[in-house]
mmCIF file of C-alpha atoms in Angstrom:
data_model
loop_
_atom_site.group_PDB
_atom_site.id
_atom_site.type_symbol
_atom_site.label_atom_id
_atom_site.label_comp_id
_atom_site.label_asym_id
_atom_site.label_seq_id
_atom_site.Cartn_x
_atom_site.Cartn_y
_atom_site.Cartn_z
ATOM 1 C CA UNK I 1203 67.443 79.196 134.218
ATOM 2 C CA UNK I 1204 66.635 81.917 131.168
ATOM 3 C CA UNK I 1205 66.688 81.081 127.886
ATOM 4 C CA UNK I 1206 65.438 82.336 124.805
ATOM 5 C CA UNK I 1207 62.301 80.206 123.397
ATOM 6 C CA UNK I 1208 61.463 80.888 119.997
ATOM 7 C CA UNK I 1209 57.123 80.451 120.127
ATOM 8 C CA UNK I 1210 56.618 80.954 116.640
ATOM 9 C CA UNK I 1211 57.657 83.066 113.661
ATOM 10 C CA UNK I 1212 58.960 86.093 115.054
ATOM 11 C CA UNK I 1213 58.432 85.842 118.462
ATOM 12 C CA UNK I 1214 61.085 84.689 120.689
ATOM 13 C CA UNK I 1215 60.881 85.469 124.255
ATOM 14 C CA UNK I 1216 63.125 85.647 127.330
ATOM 15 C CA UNK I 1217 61.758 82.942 129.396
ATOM 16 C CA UNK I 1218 62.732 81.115 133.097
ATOM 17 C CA UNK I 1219 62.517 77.488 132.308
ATOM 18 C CA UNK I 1220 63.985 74.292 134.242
ATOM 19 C CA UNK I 1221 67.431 73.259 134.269
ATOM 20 C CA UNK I 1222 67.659 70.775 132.052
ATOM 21 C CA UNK I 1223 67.616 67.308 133.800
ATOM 22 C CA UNK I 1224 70.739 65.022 133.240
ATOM 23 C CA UNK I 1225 70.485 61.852 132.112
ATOM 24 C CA UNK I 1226 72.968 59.005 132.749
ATOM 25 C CA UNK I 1227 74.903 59.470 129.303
ATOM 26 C CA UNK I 1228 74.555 63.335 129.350
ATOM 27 C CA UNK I 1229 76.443 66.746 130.132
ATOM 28 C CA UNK I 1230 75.171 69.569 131.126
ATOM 29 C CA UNK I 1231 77.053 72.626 130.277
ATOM 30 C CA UNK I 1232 77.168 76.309 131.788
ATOM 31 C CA UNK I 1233 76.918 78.087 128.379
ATOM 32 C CA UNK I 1234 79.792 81.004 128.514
ATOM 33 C CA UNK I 1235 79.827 81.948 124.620
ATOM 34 C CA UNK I 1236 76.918 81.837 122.045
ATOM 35 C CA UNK I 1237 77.421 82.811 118.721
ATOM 36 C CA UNK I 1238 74.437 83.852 116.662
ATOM 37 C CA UNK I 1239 74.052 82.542 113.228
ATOM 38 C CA UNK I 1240 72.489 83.675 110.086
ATOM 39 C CA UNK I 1241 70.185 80.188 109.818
ATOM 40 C CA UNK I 1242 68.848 81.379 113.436
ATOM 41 C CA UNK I 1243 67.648 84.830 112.060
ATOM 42 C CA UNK I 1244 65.730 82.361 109.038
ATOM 43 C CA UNK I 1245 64.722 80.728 111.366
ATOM 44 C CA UNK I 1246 63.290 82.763 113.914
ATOM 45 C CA UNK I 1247 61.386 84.470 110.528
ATOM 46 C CA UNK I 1248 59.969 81.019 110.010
ATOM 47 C CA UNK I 1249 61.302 80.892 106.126
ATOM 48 C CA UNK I 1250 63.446 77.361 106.645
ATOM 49 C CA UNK I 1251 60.127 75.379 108.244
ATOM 50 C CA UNK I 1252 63.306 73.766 110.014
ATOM 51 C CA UNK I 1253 63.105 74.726 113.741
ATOM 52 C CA UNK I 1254 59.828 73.771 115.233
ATOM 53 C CA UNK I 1255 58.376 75.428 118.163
ATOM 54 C CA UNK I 1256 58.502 75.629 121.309
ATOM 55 C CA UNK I 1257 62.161 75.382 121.032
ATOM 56 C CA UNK I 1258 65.266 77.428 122.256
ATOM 57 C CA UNK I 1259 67.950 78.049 119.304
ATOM 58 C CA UNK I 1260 71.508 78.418 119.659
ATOM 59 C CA UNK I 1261 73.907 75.490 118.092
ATOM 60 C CA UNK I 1262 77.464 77.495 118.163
ATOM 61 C CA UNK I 1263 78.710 77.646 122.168
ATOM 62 C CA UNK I 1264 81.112 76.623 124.315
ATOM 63 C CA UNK I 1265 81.072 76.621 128.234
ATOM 64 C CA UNK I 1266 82.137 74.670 131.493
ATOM 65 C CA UNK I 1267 80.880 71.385 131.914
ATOM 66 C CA UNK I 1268 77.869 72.037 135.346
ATOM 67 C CA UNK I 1269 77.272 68.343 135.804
ATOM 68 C CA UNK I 1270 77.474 64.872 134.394
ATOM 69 C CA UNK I 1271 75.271 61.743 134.283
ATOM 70 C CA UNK I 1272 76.561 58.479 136.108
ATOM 71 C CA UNK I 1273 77.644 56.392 133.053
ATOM 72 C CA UNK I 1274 79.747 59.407 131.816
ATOM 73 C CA UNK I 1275 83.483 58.976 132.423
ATOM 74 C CA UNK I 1276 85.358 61.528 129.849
ATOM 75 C CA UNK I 1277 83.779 64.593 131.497
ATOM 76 C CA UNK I 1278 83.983 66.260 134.906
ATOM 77 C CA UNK I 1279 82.294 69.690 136.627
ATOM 78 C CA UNK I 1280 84.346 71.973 135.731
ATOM 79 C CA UNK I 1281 86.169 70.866 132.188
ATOM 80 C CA UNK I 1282 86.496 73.584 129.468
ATOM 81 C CA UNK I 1283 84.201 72.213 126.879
ATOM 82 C CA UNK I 1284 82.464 72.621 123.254
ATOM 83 C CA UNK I 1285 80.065 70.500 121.638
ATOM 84 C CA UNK I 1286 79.139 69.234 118.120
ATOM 85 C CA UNK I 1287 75.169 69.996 117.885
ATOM 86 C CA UNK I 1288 74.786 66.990 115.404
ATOM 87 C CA UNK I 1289 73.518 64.488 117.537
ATOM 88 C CA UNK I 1290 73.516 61.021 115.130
ATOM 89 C CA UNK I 1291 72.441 57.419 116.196
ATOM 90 C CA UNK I 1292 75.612 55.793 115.329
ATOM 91 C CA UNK I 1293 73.611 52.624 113.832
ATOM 92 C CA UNK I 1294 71.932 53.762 110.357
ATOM 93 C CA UNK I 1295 73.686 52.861 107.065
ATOM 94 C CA UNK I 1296 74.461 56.237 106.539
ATOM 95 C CA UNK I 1297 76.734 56.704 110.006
ATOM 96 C CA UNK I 1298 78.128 52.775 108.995
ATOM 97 C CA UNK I 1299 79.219 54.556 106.067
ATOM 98 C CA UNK I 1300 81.325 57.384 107.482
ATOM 99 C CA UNK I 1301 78.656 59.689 106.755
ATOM 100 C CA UNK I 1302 77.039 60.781 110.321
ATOM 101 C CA UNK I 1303 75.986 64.529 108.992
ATOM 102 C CA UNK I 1304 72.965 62.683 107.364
ATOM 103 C CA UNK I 1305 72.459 60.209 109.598
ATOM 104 C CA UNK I 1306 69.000 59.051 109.184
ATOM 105 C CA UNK I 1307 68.144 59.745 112.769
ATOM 106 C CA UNK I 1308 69.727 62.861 113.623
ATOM 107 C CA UNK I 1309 68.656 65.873 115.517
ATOM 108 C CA UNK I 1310 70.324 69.138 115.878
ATOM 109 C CA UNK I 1311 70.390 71.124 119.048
ATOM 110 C CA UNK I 1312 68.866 74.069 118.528
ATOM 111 C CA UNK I 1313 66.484 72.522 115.948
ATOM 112 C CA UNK I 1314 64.812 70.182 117.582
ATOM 113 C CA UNK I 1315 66.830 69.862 120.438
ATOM 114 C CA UNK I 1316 67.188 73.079 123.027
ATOM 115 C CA UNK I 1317 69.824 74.620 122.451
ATOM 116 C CA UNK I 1318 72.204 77.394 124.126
ATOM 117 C CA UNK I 1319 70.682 80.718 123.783
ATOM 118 C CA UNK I 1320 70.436 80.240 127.521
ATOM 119 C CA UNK I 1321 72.380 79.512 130.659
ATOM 120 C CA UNK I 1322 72.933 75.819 130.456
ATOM 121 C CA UNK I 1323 72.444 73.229 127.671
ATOM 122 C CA UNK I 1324 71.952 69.155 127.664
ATOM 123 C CA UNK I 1325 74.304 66.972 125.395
ATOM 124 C CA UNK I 1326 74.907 63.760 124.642
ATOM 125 C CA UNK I 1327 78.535 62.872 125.952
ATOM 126 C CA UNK I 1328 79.888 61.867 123.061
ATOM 127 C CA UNK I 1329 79.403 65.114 120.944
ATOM 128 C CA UNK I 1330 81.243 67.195 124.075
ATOM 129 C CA UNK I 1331 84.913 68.064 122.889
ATOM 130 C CA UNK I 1332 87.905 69.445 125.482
ATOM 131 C CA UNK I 1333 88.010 73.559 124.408
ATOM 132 C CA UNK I 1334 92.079 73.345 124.542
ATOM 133 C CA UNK I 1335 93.569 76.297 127.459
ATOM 134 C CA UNK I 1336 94.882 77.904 124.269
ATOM 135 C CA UNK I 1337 91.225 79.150 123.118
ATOM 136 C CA UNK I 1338 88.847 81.613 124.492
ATOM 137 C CA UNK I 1339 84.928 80.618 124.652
ATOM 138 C CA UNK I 1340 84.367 82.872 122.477
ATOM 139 C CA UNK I 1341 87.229 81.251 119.796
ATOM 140 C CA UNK I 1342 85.304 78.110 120.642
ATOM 141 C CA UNK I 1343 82.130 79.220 120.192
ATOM 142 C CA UNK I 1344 83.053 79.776 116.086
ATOM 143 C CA UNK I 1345 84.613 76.171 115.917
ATOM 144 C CA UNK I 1346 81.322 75.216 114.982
ATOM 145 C CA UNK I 1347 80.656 77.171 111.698
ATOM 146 C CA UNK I 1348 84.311 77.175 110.751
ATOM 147 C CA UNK I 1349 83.837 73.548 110.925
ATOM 148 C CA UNK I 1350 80.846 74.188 108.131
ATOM 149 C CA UNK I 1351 82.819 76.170 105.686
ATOM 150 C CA UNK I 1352 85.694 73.796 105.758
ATOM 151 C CA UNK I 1353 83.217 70.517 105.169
ATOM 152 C CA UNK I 1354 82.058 72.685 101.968
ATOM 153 C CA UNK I 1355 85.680 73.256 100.829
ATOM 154 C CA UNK I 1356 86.275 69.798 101.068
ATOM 155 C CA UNK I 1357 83.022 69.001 99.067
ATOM 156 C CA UNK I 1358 84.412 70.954 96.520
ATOM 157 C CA UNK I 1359 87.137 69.196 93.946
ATOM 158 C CA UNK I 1360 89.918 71.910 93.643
ATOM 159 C CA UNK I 1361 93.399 71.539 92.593
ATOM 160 C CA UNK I 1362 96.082 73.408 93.798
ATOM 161 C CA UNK I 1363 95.741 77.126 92.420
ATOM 162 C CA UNK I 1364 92.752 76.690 90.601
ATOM 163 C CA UNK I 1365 89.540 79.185 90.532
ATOM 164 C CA UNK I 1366 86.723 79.635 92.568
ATOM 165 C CA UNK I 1367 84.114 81.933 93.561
ATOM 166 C CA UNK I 1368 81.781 82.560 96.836
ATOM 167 C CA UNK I 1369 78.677 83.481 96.696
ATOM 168 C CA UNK I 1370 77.725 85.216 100.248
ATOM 169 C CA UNK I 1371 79.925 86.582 102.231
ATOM 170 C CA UNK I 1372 77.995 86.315 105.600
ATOM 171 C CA UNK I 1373 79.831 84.294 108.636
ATOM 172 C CA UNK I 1374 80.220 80.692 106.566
ATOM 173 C CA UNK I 1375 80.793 82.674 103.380
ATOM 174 C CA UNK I 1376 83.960 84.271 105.075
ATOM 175 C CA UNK I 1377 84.682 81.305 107.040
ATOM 176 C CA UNK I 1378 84.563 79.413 103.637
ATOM 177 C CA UNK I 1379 87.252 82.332 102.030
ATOM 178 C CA UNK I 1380 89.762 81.611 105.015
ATOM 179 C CA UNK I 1381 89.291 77.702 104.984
ATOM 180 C CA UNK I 1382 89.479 78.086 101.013
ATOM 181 C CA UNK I 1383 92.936 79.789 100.886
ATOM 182 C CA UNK I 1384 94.095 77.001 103.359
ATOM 183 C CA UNK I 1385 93.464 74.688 100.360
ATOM 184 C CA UNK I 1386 95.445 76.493 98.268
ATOM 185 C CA UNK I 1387 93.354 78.412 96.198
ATOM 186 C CA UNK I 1388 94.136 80.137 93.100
ATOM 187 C CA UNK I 1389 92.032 83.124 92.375
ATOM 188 C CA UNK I 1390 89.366 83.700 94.736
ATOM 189 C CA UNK I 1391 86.019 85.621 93.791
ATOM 190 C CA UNK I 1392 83.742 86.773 96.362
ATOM 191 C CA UNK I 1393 80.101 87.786 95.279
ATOM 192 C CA UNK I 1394 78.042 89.904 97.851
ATOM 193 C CA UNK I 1395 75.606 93.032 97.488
ATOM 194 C CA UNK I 1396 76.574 94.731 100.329
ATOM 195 C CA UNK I 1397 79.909 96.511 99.776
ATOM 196 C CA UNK I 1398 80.704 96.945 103.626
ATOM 197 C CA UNK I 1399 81.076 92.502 103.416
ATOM 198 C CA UNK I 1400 82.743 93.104 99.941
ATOM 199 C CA UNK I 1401 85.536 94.981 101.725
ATOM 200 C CA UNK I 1402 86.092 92.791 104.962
ATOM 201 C CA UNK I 1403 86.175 89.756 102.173
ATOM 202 C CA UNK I 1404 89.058 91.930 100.249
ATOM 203 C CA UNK I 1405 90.795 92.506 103.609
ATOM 204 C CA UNK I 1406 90.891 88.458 104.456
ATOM 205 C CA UNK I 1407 92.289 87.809 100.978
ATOM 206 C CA UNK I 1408 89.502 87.688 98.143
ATOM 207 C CA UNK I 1409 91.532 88.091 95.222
ATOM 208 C CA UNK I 1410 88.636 89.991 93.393
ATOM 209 C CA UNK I 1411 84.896 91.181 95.085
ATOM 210 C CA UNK I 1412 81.581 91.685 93.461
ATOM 211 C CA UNK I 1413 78.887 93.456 93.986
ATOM 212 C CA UNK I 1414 76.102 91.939 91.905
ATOM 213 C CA UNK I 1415 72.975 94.939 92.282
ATOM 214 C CA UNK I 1416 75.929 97.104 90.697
ATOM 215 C CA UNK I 1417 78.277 95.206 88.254
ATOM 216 C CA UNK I 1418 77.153 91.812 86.080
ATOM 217 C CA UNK I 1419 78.361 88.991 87.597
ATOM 218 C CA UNK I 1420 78.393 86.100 85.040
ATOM 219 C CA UNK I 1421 80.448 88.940 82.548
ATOM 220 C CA UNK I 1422 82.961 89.547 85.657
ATOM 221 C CA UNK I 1423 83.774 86.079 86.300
ATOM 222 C CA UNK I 1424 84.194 85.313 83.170
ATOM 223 C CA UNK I 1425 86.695 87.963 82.154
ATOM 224 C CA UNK I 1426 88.787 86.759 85.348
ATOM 225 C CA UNK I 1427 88.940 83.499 84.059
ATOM 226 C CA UNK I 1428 89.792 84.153 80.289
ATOM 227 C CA UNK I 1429 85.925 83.216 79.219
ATOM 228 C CA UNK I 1430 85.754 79.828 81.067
ATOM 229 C CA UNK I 1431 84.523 80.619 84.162
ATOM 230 C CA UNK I 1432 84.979 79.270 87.407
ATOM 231 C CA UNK I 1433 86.529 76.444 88.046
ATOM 232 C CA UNK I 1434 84.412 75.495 91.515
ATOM 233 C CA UNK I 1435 81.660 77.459 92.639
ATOM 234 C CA UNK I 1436 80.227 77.886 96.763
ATOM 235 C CA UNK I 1437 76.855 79.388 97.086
ATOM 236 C CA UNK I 1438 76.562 80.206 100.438
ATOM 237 C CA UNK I 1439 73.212 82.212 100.615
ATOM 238 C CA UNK I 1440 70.568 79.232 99.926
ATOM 239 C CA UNK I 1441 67.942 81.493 97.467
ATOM 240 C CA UNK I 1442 66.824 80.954 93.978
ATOM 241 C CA UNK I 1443 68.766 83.776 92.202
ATOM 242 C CA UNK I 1444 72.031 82.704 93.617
ATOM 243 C CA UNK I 1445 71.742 79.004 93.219
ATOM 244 C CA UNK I 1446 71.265 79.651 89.243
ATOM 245 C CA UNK I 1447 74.096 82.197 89.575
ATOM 246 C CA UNK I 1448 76.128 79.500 91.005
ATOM 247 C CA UNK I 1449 75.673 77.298 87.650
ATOM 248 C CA UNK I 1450 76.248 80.136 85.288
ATOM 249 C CA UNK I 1451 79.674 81.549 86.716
ATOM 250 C CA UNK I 1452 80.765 77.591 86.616
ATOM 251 C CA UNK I 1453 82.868 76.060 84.104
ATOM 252 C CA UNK I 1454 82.153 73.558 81.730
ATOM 253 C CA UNK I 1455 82.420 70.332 84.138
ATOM 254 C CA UNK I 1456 82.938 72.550 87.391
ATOM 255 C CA UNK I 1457 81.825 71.368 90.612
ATOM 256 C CA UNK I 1458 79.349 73.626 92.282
ATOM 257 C CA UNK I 1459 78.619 72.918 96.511
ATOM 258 C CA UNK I 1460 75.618 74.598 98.011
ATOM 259 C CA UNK I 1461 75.913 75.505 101.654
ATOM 260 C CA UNK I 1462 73.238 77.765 101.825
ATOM 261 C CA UNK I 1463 70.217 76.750 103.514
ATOM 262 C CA UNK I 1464 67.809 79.918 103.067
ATOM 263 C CA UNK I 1465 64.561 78.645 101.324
ATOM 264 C CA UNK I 1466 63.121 75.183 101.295
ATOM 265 C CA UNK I 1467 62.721 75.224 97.435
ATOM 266 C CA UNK I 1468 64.502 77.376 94.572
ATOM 267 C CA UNK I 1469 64.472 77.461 91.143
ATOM 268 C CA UNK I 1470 67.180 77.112 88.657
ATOM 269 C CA UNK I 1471 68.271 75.645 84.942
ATOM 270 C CA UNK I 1472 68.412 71.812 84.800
ATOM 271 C CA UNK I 1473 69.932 72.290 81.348
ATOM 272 C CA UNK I 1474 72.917 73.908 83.109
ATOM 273 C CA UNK I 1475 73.544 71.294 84.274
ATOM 274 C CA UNK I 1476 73.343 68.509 81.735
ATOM 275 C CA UNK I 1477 74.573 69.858 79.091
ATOM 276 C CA UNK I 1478 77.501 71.556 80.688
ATOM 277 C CA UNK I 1479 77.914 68.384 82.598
ATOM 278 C CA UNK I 1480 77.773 70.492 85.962
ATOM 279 C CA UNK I 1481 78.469 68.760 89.227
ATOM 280 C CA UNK I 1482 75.976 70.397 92.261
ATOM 281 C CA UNK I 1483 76.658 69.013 95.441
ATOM 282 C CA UNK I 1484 74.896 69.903 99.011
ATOM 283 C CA UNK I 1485 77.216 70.382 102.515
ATOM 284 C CA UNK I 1486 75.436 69.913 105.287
ATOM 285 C CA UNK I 1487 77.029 70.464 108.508
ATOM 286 C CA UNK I 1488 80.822 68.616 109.204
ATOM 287 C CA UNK I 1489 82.050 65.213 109.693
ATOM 288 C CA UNK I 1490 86.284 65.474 110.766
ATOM 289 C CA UNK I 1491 86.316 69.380 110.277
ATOM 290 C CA UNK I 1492 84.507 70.083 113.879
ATOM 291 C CA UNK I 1493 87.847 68.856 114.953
ATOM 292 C CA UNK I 1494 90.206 70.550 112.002
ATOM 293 C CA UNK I 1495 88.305 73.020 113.216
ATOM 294 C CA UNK I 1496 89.502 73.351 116.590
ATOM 295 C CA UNK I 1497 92.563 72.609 115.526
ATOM 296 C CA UNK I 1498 92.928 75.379 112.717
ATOM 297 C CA UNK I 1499 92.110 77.588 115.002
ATOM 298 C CA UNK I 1500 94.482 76.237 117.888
ATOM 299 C CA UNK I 1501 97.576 76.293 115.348
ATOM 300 C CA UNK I 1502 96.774 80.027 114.353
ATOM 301 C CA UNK I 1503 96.018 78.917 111.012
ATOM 302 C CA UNK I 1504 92.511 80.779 110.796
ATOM 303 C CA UNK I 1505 91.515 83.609 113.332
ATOM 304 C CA UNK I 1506 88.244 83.896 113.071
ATOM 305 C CA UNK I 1507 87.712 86.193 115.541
ATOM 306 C CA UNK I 1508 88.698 89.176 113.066
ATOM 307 C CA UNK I 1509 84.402 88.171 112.185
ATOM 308 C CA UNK I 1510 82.669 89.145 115.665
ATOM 309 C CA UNK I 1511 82.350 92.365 115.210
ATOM 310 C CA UNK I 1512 79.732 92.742 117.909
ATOM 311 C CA UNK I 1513 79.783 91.172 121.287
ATOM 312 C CA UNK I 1514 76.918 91.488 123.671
ATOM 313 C CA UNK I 1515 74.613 89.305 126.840
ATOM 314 C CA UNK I 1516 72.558 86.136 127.202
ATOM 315 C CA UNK I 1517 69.684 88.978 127.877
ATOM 316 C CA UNK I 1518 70.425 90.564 124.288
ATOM 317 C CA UNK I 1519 69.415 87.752 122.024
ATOM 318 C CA UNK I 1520 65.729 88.643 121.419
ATOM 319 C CA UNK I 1521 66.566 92.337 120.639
ATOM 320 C CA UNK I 1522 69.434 91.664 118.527
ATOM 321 C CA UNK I 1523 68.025 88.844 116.373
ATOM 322 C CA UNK I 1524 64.901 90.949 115.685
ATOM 323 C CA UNK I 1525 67.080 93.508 114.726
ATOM 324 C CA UNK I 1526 69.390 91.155 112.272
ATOM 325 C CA UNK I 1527 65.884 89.971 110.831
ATOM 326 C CA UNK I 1528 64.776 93.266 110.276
ATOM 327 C CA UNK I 1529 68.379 94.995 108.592
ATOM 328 C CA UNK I 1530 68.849 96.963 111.691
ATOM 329 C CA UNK I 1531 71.998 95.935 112.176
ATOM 330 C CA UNK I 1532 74.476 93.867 110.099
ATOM 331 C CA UNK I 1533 77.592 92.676 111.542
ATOM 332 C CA UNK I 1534 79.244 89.851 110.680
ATOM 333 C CA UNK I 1535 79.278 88.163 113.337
ATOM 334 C CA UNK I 1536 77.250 88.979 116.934
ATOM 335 C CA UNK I 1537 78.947 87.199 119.831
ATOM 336 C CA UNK I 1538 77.245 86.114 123.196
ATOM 337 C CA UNK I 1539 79.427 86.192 126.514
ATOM 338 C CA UNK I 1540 78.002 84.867 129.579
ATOM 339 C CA UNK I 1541 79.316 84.969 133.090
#
């Protein structure tokens, strides 16, 4: 089959590799939409130190399940299918406690598992979900990072109506905007330097945007909030500047969730913190919002199509994520179709 196999730091080529081999508890899926994400492009740059090579990337798909292994009994050739890529033991204290996402044991397909930039991926049965007749692939193909953004809103303490403010407004930063106004947001503040996101985020519902290279921040969100600042805070970029903006826009005794996963180490205030009696809290993937997910989107509830703003083939990847690493090109959202 082809796939994409990401070598080393900027150098992912199109490869022919073998099918992957079926064991009895797997399912092999014919990969028909591919979403490319932002932690991909870091990756494929080698800043995260995440992904290790030889490996090929790709966690947000959907597709038609090609074949099953003998023990598997939920699944047949031919079933409309997604998958969680959070493959978790099941066994360690952590998934005993309800909290699989950082299950001691875990591995992530398209981290250290292959994933679906290429014509068929391997999972574990249990992390294959039915893709209701409702849905497109390519609909199900974003199930996967709305199911991100809505595991960070629910990190996040927020009353009804009460402030907050996202930092990013890339794919989860969005995704996070729609899931947030779900909640029942109050004012919503979206922080970006690129005034092309700025807009889209105005046009899905930010009630005020930002662009920090241009206007000061911490003085903005304060005014909005009558000099208290933000009630909850989502930093969904992952680099030092915006992790210690994320504690200064805060209230005294706000909760602040980081999403983003950019750098391996940043630097910010620990005073901040203590003596505004901050609450920082990491999101790391989903537990129940893969399948609010899927279901949000089923209902109508989010559309997160109105992101893909570029749609191209399985042989496009390599181009098209050098170009997204290099600020070529910078759509929102680049969906995959295969045939």
């Amino acid at each position: 089959m082809k796939a994409f196999v990401y070598e080393n730091p900027m150098t992912m080529p199109l490869r022919e590799v073998p099918l992957p081999e079926v064991g009895e508890c797997d399912v092999r899926i014919a990969v028909k939409a591919v979403g490319i994400c932002g932690s991909d492009v870091h990756g494929f740059r080698g800043t995260t130190g995440r992904r290790k090579p030889p490996i090929i990337m790709g966690h947000e798909f959907s597709g038609v399940v090609d074949a099953v292994g003998e023990k598997v009994t939920r699944w047949k050739k031919g079933d409309r299918v997604l998958a969680n890529p959070l493959m978790t033991c099941g066994i360690c204290e952590n998934c005993r406690k309800g909290f699989p996402n950082v299950c001691s044991n875990r591995h992530g397909l398209g981290v250290d598992l292959d994933g679906a930039y290429a014509e068929y991926v391997k999972v574990r049965e249990d992390m294959v979900f039915a893709l209701p007749d409702s849905l497109t692939f390519e609909e199900g193909a974003m199930v996967e990072p709305l199911g991100v953004a809505m595991h960070a809103v629910n990190r996040t303490p927020l009353l009804l109506c009460e402030s907050l403010v996202i930092i990013g407004a890339g794919t989860i930063g969005l995704l996070t905007l729609l899931s947030v106004r779900l909640k029942g947001a109050g004012k919503i503040i979206m922080i970006d330097t690129d005034d092309d996101r700025l807009a889209f985020a105005k046009k899905l519902g930010a009630d005020e945007i930002v662009n920090s290279k241009t206007t000061d921040p911490l003085e903005f969100v304060k005014s909005a909030t009558n000099g208290r600042g933000a009630d909850g805070v989502i930093e969904a970029v992952g680099i030092s500047p915006t992790a210690a903006l994320s504690l200064q826009i805060a209230a005294n005794g706000a909760h602040v969730t980081w999403i983003g996963n950019s750098q391996p180490m940043v630097e910010i205030n620990m005073q901040q913190i203590v003596t505004r009696e901050l609450t920082v809290s990491g999101s790391y993937g989903f537990i129940s919002e893969f399948e609010t997910a899927i279901e949000a989107i089923r209902s109508g509830r989010i559309k997160p199509m109105v992101l893909v703003e570029q749609v191209a083939k399985l042989d496009d990847v390599g181009r098209l994520i050098e170009d997204l690493s290099a600020g070529k090109i910078n759509p929102v959202k680049v969906m995959i179709k295969l045939d």
